[in-house]
Amino acid sequence: MFSKACEYGLRATIYIAEQSLSGRKTSLKEIAGSIASPESFTSKILQQLSRSEIIHSDKGPTGGFSMNPHQLETVKLSSIVAAIDGDHIYKGCGLGLEQCNEKKPCPLHDQFKGIRDELKSMLETTSVKELALGLKGGLTMLKR
Amino acid sequence: MFSKACEYGLRATIYIAEQSLSGRKTSLKEIAGSIASPESFTSKILQQLSRSEIIHSDKGPTGGFSMNPHQLETVKLSSIVAAIDGDHIYKGCGLGLEQCNEKKPCPLHDQFKGIRDELKSMLETTSVKELALGLKGGLTMLKR
DNA sequence: ATAATAATGGATAAATTTATCCATTATTAT
DNA sequence: ATAATAATGGATAAATTTATCCATTATTAT
């Protein structure tokens, strides 16, 4: 479904959000450890997310990754997926056709449309914050 | 969503089914031309589908690819996806966790479950034959 | 038997994704 | 100023996916 990079990106962002909700910055090392992802690869992904202004980063000692109140309030899963994998997964044709629409549909169009639209709307309405709250409350897990 | 190989495999199988419904065998060349896929790569995919007994192949002149009545009646999209990409896409965790279930869910589990299950059930209930009929009736397209 | 035809299978190559390493930059505390 | 710390960015490498080429095998018609 999502690329490895995107899976790590989603897990990392949810973890950073959870820490930010508790008023803590977190380091690359801590993130990678907490979401069971390769550290250096995760670093590249965090850079992307930071450039896309989905998360915030500070250099130097006491530095680390965090999300500011505005980011915590506004970031939806769709922004993360779009920043890493692009929006093809929730906008494109299931059979990979360039032009596939109501007028010239692929054979799977009708059956696929509902699922793709549901995925799209789920990603666009689900906030990182709400997922971070479930994690904070100990209801959900990010590794293993 | 699906790999390129899987997209080509789905398109090719639907095309072969359409031809079989009209009582025609079809060649690799014709298939690749009709679904706009690279010929040699498509050949590898057809071999996989043939080994998985999703389609039938005959060598020699008058040879080609086809689906027998039993295949036309029974093959669902899920078998094709499973044969090429595996079943991770409609069975696995959205965030890529090994262990993610009701007891130990990932943060996205509840939101993702519905979509994944709907995708699973769509793939398991949609037959290649019904899609081939839409194609045969000129209602749907397989290239571009 | 022979020639023609179409799938098969093996060896590679190109492209992309996943991953690592390390010097550099920014920042903090002393 | 200096040392310590943590993110950044560039250069690569490993793995996987996508793709090509071509000799071989099976089959058909003559």
mmCIF file of N, CA and C in Angstrom, chain A residues 49-141:
data_model
loop_
_atom_site.group_PDB
_atom_site.id
_atom_site.type_symbol
_atom_site.label_atom_id
_atom_site.label_comp_id
_atom_site.label_asym_id
_atom_site.label_seq_id
_atom_site.Cartn_x
_atom_site.Cartn_y
_atom_site.Cartn_z
ATOM 1 N N LEU A 49 10.035 15.545 5.671
ATOM 2 C CA LEU A 49 8.873 16.013 6.428
ATOM 3 C C LEU A 49 9.112 17.412 6.969
ATOM 4 N N SER A 50 10.359 17.677 7.341
ATOM 5 C CA SER A 50 10.709 18.981 7.881
ATOM 6 C C SER A 50 10.631 20.035 6.773
ATOM 7 N N ARG A 51 11.156 19.704 5.590
ATOM 8 C CA ARG A 51 11.083 20.639 4.462
ATOM 9 C C ARG A 51 9.626 20.904 4.066
ATOM 10 N N SER A 52 8.787 19.886 4.226
ATOM 11 C CA SER A 52 7.362 20.048 3.900
ATOM 12 C C SER A 52 6.598 20.727 5.031
ATOM 13 N N GLU A 53 7.318 21.117 6.073
ATOM 14 C CA GLU A 53 6.733 21.788 7.239
ATOM 15 C C GLU A 53 5.648 20.975 7.942
ATOM 16 N N ILE A 54 5.849 19.660 7.938
ATOM 17 C CA ILE A 54 4.929 18.781 8.644
ATOM 18 C C ILE A 54 5.431 18.610 10.076
ATOM 19 N N ILE A 55 6.754 18.635 10.214
ATOM 20 C CA ILE A 55 7.370 18.609 11.538
ATOM 21 C C ILE A 55 8.388 19.750 11.609
ATOM 22 N N HIS A 56 8.890 19.987 12.786
ATOM 23 C CA HIS A 56 9.884 21.046 13.000
ATOM 24 C C HIS A 56 11.170 20.409 13.527
ATOM 25 N N SER A 57 12.325 20.961 13.133
ATOM 26 C CA SER A 57 13.571 20.417 13.676
ATOM 27 C C SER A 57 14.480 21.517 14.184
ATOM 28 N N ASP A 58 15.221 21.200 15.237
ATOM 29 C CA ASP A 58 16.205 22.133 15.791
ATOM 30 C C ASP A 58 17.545 21.437 15.867
ATOM 31 N N LYS A 59 18.586 22.175 15.478
ATOM 32 C CA LYS A 59 19.936 21.610 15.548
ATOM 33 C C LYS A 59 20.552 21.835 16.918
ATOM 34 N N GLY A 60 21.728 21.236 17.074
ATOM 35 C CA GLY A 60 22.517 21.477 18.280
ATOM 36 C C GLY A 60 22.018 20.742 19.503
ATOM 37 N N PRO A 61 22.782 20.830 20.596
ATOM 38 C CA PRO A 61 22.369 20.165 21.834
ATOM 39 C C PRO A 61 21.029 20.780 22.240
ATOM 40 N N THR A 62 20.189 20.016 22.823
ATOM 41 C CA THR A 62 18.792 20.355 23.144
ATOM 42 C C THR A 62 17.952 20.424 21.875
ATOM 43 N N GLY A 63 18.602 20.129 20.712
ATOM 44 C CA GLY A 63 17.856 20.109 19.456
ATOM 45 C C GLY A 63 17.036 18.843 19.369
ATOM 46 N N GLY A 64 16.353 18.659 18.233
ATOM 47 C CA GLY A 64 15.543 17.473 18.039
ATOM 48 C C GLY A 64 14.345 17.787 17.177
ATOM 49 N N PHE A 65 13.429 16.825 17.109
ATOM 50 C CA PHE A 65 12.240 17.007 16.279
ATOM 51 C C PHE A 65 11.011 17.246 17.145
ATOM 52 N N SER A 66 10.126 18.049 16.607
ATOM 53 C CA SER A 66 8.896 18.351 17.345
ATOM 54 C C SER A 66 7.830 18.853 16.383
ATOM 55 N N MET A 67 6.627 19.006 16.890
ATOM 56 C CA MET A 67 5.558 19.614 16.097
ATOM 57 C C MET A 67 5.034 20.782 16.904
ATOM 58 N N ASN A 68 4.879 21.930 16.264
ATOM 59 C CA ASN A 68 4.357 23.088 16.979
ATOM 60 C C ASN A 68 2.831 22.997 17.039
ATOM 61 N N PRO A 69 2.213 23.837 17.862
ATOM 62 C CA PRO A 69 0.753 23.745 18.039
ATOM 63 C C PRO A 69 -0.004 23.784 16.711
ATOM 64 N N HIS A 70 0.422 24.655 15.816
ATOM 65 C CA HIS A 70 -0.245 24.756 14.518
ATOM 66 C C HIS A 70 -0.172 23.444 13.748
ATOM 67 N N GLN A 71 1.025 22.826 13.736
ATOM 68 C CA GLN A 71 1.181 21.553 13.049
ATOM 69 C C GLN A 71 0.339 20.474 13.710
ATOM 70 N N LEU A 72 0.350 20.451 15.034
ATOM 71 C CA LEU A 72 -0.457 19.457 15.748
ATOM 72 C C LEU A 72 -1.934 19.589 15.413
ATOM 73 N N GLU A 73 -2.380 20.821 15.196
ATOM 74 C CA GLU A 73 -3.802 21.017 14.904
ATOM 75 C C GLU A 73 -4.171 20.706 13.466
ATOM 76 N N THR A 74 -3.235 20.958 12.539
ATOM 77 C CA THR A 74 -3.619 20.890 11.121
ATOM 78 C C THR A 74 -3.150 19.677 10.325
ATOM 79 N N VAL A 75 -2.040 19.042 10.748
ATOM 80 C CA VAL A 75 -1.495 17.967 9.900
ATOM 81 C C VAL A 75 -2.390 16.727 9.833
ATOM 82 N N LYS A 76 -2.765 16.392 8.594
ATOM 83 C CA LYS A 76 -3.554 15.189 8.345
ATOM 84 C C LYS A 76 -2.648 14.133 7.698
ATOM 85 N N LEU A 77 -3.052 12.886 7.746
ATOM 86 C CA LEU A 77 -2.239 11.823 7.162
ATOM 87 C C LEU A 77 -1.988 12.043 5.672
ATOM 88 N N SER A 78 -2.965 12.635 5.004
ATOM 89 C CA SER A 78 -2.804 12.861 3.563
ATOM 90 C C SER A 78 -1.577 13.705 3.226
ATOM 91 N N SER A 79 -1.245 14.693 4.079
ATOM 92 C CA SER A 79 -0.058 15.531 3.785
ATOM 93 C C SER A 79 1.203 14.711 3.861
ATOM 94 N N ILE A 80 1.255 13.798 4.823
ATOM 95 C CA ILE A 80 2.444 12.969 4.984
ATOM 96 C C ILE A 80 2.600 12.033 3.793
ATOM 97 N N VAL A 81 1.520 11.353 3.451
ATOM 98 C CA VAL A 81 1.558 10.440 2.310
ATOM 99 C C VAL A 81 1.902 11.202 1.037
ATOM 100 N N ALA A 82 1.286 12.348 0.827
ATOM 101 C CA ALA A 82 1.560 13.138 -0.372
ATOM 102 C C ALA A 82 3.017 13.577 -0.421
ATOM 103 N N ALA A 83 3.579 13.970 0.742
ATOM 104 C CA ALA A 83 4.969 14.448 0.784
ATOM 105 C C ALA A 83 5.949 13.329 0.453
ATOM 106 N N ILE A 84 5.640 12.101 0.812
ATOM 107 C CA ILE A 84 6.587 10.997 0.624
ATOM 108 C C ILE A 84 6.288 10.137 -0.606
ATOM 109 N N ASP A 85 5.042 9.703 -0.750
ATOM 110 C CA ASP A 85 4.693 8.813 -1.874
ATOM 111 C C ASP A 85 3.978 9.524 -3.015
ATOM 112 N N GLY A 86 3.556 10.749 -2.784
ATOM 113 C CA GLY A 86 2.738 11.416 -3.789
ATOM 114 C C GLY A 86 1.276 11.024 -3.585
ATOM 115 N N ASP A 87 0.392 11.622 -4.366
ATOM 116 C CA ASP A 87 -1.029 11.361 -4.135
ATOM 117 C C ASP A 87 -1.611 10.307 -5.070
ATOM 118 N N HIS A 88 -0.735 9.649 -5.839
ATOM 119 C CA HIS A 88 -1.220 8.660 -6.804
ATOM 120 C C HIS A 88 -2.038 7.565 -6.131
ATOM 121 N N ILE A 89 -1.604 7.142 -4.965
ATOM 122 C CA ILE A 89 -2.276 6.025 -4.316
ATOM 123 C C ILE A 89 -3.748 6.294 -4.026
ATOM 124 N N TYR A 90 -4.122 7.517 -3.672
ATOM 125 C CA TYR A 90 -5.532 7.775 -3.396
ATOM 126 C C TYR A 90 -6.204 8.614 -4.474
ATOM 127 N N LYS A 91 -5.489 8.808 -5.581
ATOM 128 C CA LYS A 91 -6.114 9.535 -6.689
ATOM 129 C C LYS A 91 -6.064 8.774 -8.011
ATOM 130 N N GLY A 92 -5.066 7.879 -8.159
ATOM 131 C CA GLY A 92 -4.860 7.203 -9.441
ATOM 132 C C GLY A 92 -5.785 6.029 -9.738
ATOM 133 N N CYS A 93 -5.620 5.483 -10.932
ATOM 134 C CA CYS A 93 -6.404 4.333 -11.399
ATOM 135 C C CYS A 93 -5.838 3.036 -10.823
ATOM 136 N N GLY A 94 -6.716 2.134 -10.427
ATOM 137 C CA GLY A 94 -6.289 0.874 -9.836
ATOM 138 C C GLY A 94 -5.482 -0.004 -10.779
ATOM 139 N N LEU A 95 -5.729 0.111 -12.066
ATOM 140 C CA LEU A 95 -5.002 -0.703 -13.048
ATOM 141 C C LEU A 95 -3.848 0.065 -13.679
ATOM 142 N N GLY A 96 -3.577 1.255 -13.163
ATOM 143 C CA GLY A 96 -2.419 2.015 -13.636
ATOM 144 C C GLY A 96 -2.610 2.782 -14.933
ATOM 145 N N LEU A 97 -3.854 2.961 -15.379
ATOM 146 C CA LEU A 97 -4.063 3.709 -16.628
ATOM 147 C C LEU A 97 -3.961 5.215 -16.373
ATOM 148 N N GLU A 98 -3.342 5.895 -17.342
ATOM 149 C CA GLU A 98 -3.188 7.350 -17.225
ATOM 150 C C GLU A 98 -4.566 8.012 -17.241
ATOM 151 N N GLN A 99 -5.293 7.682 -18.272
ATOM 152 C CA GLN A 99 -6.610 8.281 -18.406
ATOM 153 C C GLN A 99 -7.656 7.255 -18.018
ATOM 154 N N CYS A 100 -8.221 7.444 -16.863
ATOM 155 C CA CYS A 100 -9.273 6.548 -16.416
ATOM 156 C C CYS A 100 -10.236 7.415 -15.644
ATOM 157 N N ASN A 101 -11.421 7.549 -16.139
ATOM 158 C CA ASN A 101 -12.421 8.398 -15.497
ATOM 159 C C ASN A 101 -13.812 7.930 -15.904
ATOM 160 N N GLU A 102 -14.809 8.620 -15.421
ATOM 161 C CA GLU A 102 -16.187 8.219 -15.707
ATOM 162 C C GLU A 102 -16.448 8.024 -17.201
ATOM 163 N N LYS A 103 -15.887 8.902 -18.001
ATOM 164 C CA LYS A 103 -16.156 8.839 -19.438
ATOM 165 C C LYS A 103 -15.416 7.696 -20.122
ATOM 166 N N LYS A 104 -14.153 7.473 -19.684
ATOM 167 C CA LYS A 104 -13.347 6.388 -20.256
ATOM 168 C C LYS A 104 -12.790 5.567 -19.108
ATOM 169 N N PRO A 105 -13.632 4.760 -18.468
ATOM 170 C CA PRO A 105 -13.200 4.028 -17.273
ATOM 171 C C PRO A 105 -12.453 2.737 -17.605
ATOM 172 N N CYS A 106 -11.560 2.338 -16.715
ATOM 173 C CA CYS A 106 -10.933 1.027 -16.851
ATOM 174 C C CYS A 106 -11.970 0.012 -16.345
ATOM 175 N N PRO A 107 -11.753 -1.273 -16.617
ATOM 176 C CA PRO A 107 -12.750 -2.278 -16.214
ATOM 177 C C PRO A 107 -13.027 -2.314 -14.708
ATOM 178 N N LEU A 108 -12.037 -1.875 -13.929
ATOM 179 C CA LEU A 108 -12.193 -1.952 -12.480
ATOM 180 C C LEU A 108 -12.701 -0.641 -11.862
ATOM 181 N N HIS A 109 -12.826 0.357 -12.712
ATOM 182 C CA HIS A 109 -13.136 1.704 -12.230
ATOM 183 C C HIS A 109 -14.238 1.788 -11.165
ATOM 184 N N ASP A 110 -15.405 1.287 -11.485
ATOM 185 C CA ASP A 110 -16.537 1.399 -10.556
ATOM 186 C C ASP A 110 -16.264 0.730 -9.215
ATOM 187 N N GLN A 111 -15.724 -0.484 -9.271
ATOM 188 C CA GLN A 111 -15.444 -1.221 -8.041
ATOM 189 C C GLN A 111 -14.343 -0.550 -7.215
ATOM 190 N N PHE A 112 -13.377 0.055 -7.902
ATOM 191 C CA PHE A 112 -12.214 0.624 -7.213
ATOM 192 C C PHE A 112 -12.481 2.018 -6.658
ATOM 193 N N LYS A 113 -13.276 2.752 -7.374
ATOM 194 C CA LYS A 113 -13.531 4.147 -7.011
ATOM 195 C C LYS A 113 -13.930 4.313 -5.543
ATOM 196 N N GLY A 114 -14.876 3.510 -5.106
ATOM 197 C CA GLY A 114 -15.355 3.614 -3.737
ATOM 198 C C GLY A 114 -14.247 3.445 -2.720
ATOM 199 N N ILE A 115 -13.419 2.430 -2.938
ATOM 200 C CA ILE A 115 -12.323 2.158 -2.010
ATOM 201 C C ILE A 115 -11.297 3.282 -2.015
ATOM 202 N N ARG A 116 -10.942 3.709 -3.221
ATOM 203 C CA ARG A 116 -9.953 4.771 -3.343
ATOM 204 C C ARG A 116 -10.461 6.056 -2.701
ATOM 205 N N ASP A 117 -11.706 6.382 -2.926
ATOM 206 C CA ASP A 117 -12.272 7.590 -2.338
ATOM 207 C C ASP A 117 -12.381 7.492 -0.819
ATOM 208 N N GLU A 118 -12.662 6.284 -0.351
ATOM 209 C CA GLU A 118 -12.760 6.099 1.091
ATOM 210 C C GLU A 118 -11.369 6.265 1.721
ATOM 211 N N LEU A 119 -10.357 5.709 1.046
ATOM 212 C CA LEU A 119 -8.979 5.855 1.516
ATOM 213 C C LEU A 119 -8.608 7.330 1.528
ATOM 214 N N LYS A 120 -8.926 8.013 0.438
ATOM 215 C CA LYS A 120 -8.633 9.436 0.312
ATOM 216 C C LYS A 120 -9.280 10.214 1.456
ATOM 217 N N SER A 121 -10.548 9.959 1.688
ATOM 218 C CA SER A 121 -11.235 10.731 2.716
ATOM 219 C C SER A 121 -10.735 10.361 4.115
ATOM 220 N N MET A 122 -10.384 9.093 4.306
ATOM 221 C CA MET A 122 -9.826 8.704 5.605
ATOM 222 C C MET A 122 -8.504 9.449 5.847
ATOM 223 N N LEU A 123 -7.626 9.470 4.838
ATOM 224 C CA LEU A 123 -6.332 10.146 4.993
ATOM 225 C C LEU A 123 -6.504 11.649 5.167
ATOM 226 N N GLU A 124 -7.496 12.209 4.506
ATOM 227 C CA GLU A 124 -7.692 13.659 4.578
ATOM 228 C C GLU A 124 -8.370 14.111 5.861
ATOM 229 N N THR A 125 -9.092 13.198 6.507
ATOM 230 C CA THR A 125 -9.784 13.619 7.723
ATOM 231 C C THR A 125 -9.095 13.158 9.009
ATOM 232 N N THR A 126 -8.229 12.135 8.900
ATOM 233 C CA THR A 126 -7.571 11.655 10.110
ATOM 234 C C THR A 126 -6.362 12.515 10.446
ATOM 235 N N SER A 127 -6.341 13.072 11.648
ATOM 236 C CA SER A 127 -5.224 13.924 12.047
ATOM 237 C C SER A 127 -4.171 13.117 12.785
ATOM 238 N N VAL A 128 -2.941 13.586 12.680
ATOM 239 C CA VAL A 128 -1.846 12.954 13.396
ATOM 240 C C VAL A 128 -2.120 13.049 14.895
ATOM 241 N N LYS A 129 -2.680 14.166 15.277
ATOM 242 C CA LYS A 129 -2.932 14.395 16.694
ATOM 243 C C LYS A 129 -3.839 13.335 17.313
ATOM 244 N N GLU A 130 -4.929 13.027 16.649
ATOM 245 C CA GLU A 130 -5.837 12.035 17.236
ATOM 246 C C GLU A 130 -5.167 10.674 17.362
ATOM 247 N N LEU A 131 -4.308 10.328 16.391
ATOM 248 C CA LEU A 131 -3.609 9.045 16.481
ATOM 249 C C LEU A 131 -2.580 9.084 17.607
ATOM 250 N N ALA A 132 -1.936 10.257 17.765
ATOM 251 C CA ALA A 132 -0.944 10.415 18.829
ATOM 252 C C ALA A 132 -1.602 10.292 20.199
ATOM 253 N N LEU A 133 -2.845 10.748 20.305
ATOM 254 C CA LEU A 133 -3.554 10.658 21.592
ATOM 255 C C LEU A 133 -3.822 9.199 21.974
ATOM 256 N N GLY A 134 -4.182 8.394 20.972
ATOM 257 C CA GLY A 134 -4.404 6.968 21.230
ATOM 258 C C GLY A 134 -3.121 6.293 21.687
ATOM 259 N N LEU A 135 -2.017 6.739 21.090
ATOM 260 C CA LEU A 135 -0.715 6.183 21.443
ATOM 261 C C LEU A 135 -0.346 6.590 22.864
ATOM 262 N N LYS A 136 -0.578 7.863 23.167
ATOM 263 C CA LYS A 136 -0.279 8.408 24.486
ATOM 264 C C LYS A 136 -1.087 7.689 25.557
ATOM 265 N N GLY A 137 -2.334 7.395 25.217
ATOM 266 C CA GLY A 137 -3.196 6.728 26.177
ATOM 267 C C GLY A 137 -2.890 5.246 26.338
ATOM 268 N N GLY A 138 -1.884 4.769 25.614
ATOM 269 C CA GLY A 138 -1.495 3.372 25.740
ATOM 270 C C GLY A 138 -2.442 2.418 25.026
ATOM 271 N N LEU A 139 -3.328 2.952 24.200
ATOM 272 C CA LEU A 139 -4.283 2.098 23.491
ATOM 273 C C LEU A 139 -3.681 1.473 22.249
ATOM 274 N N THR A 140 -2.638 2.123 21.703
ATOM 275 C CA THR A 140 -2.039 1.625 20.456
ATOM 276 C C THR A 140 -0.523 1.545 20.554
ATOM 277 N N MET A 141 0.079 0.843 19.563
ATOM 278 C CA MET A 141 1.521 0.559 19.573
ATOM 279 C C MET A 141 2.173 1.010 18.261
#
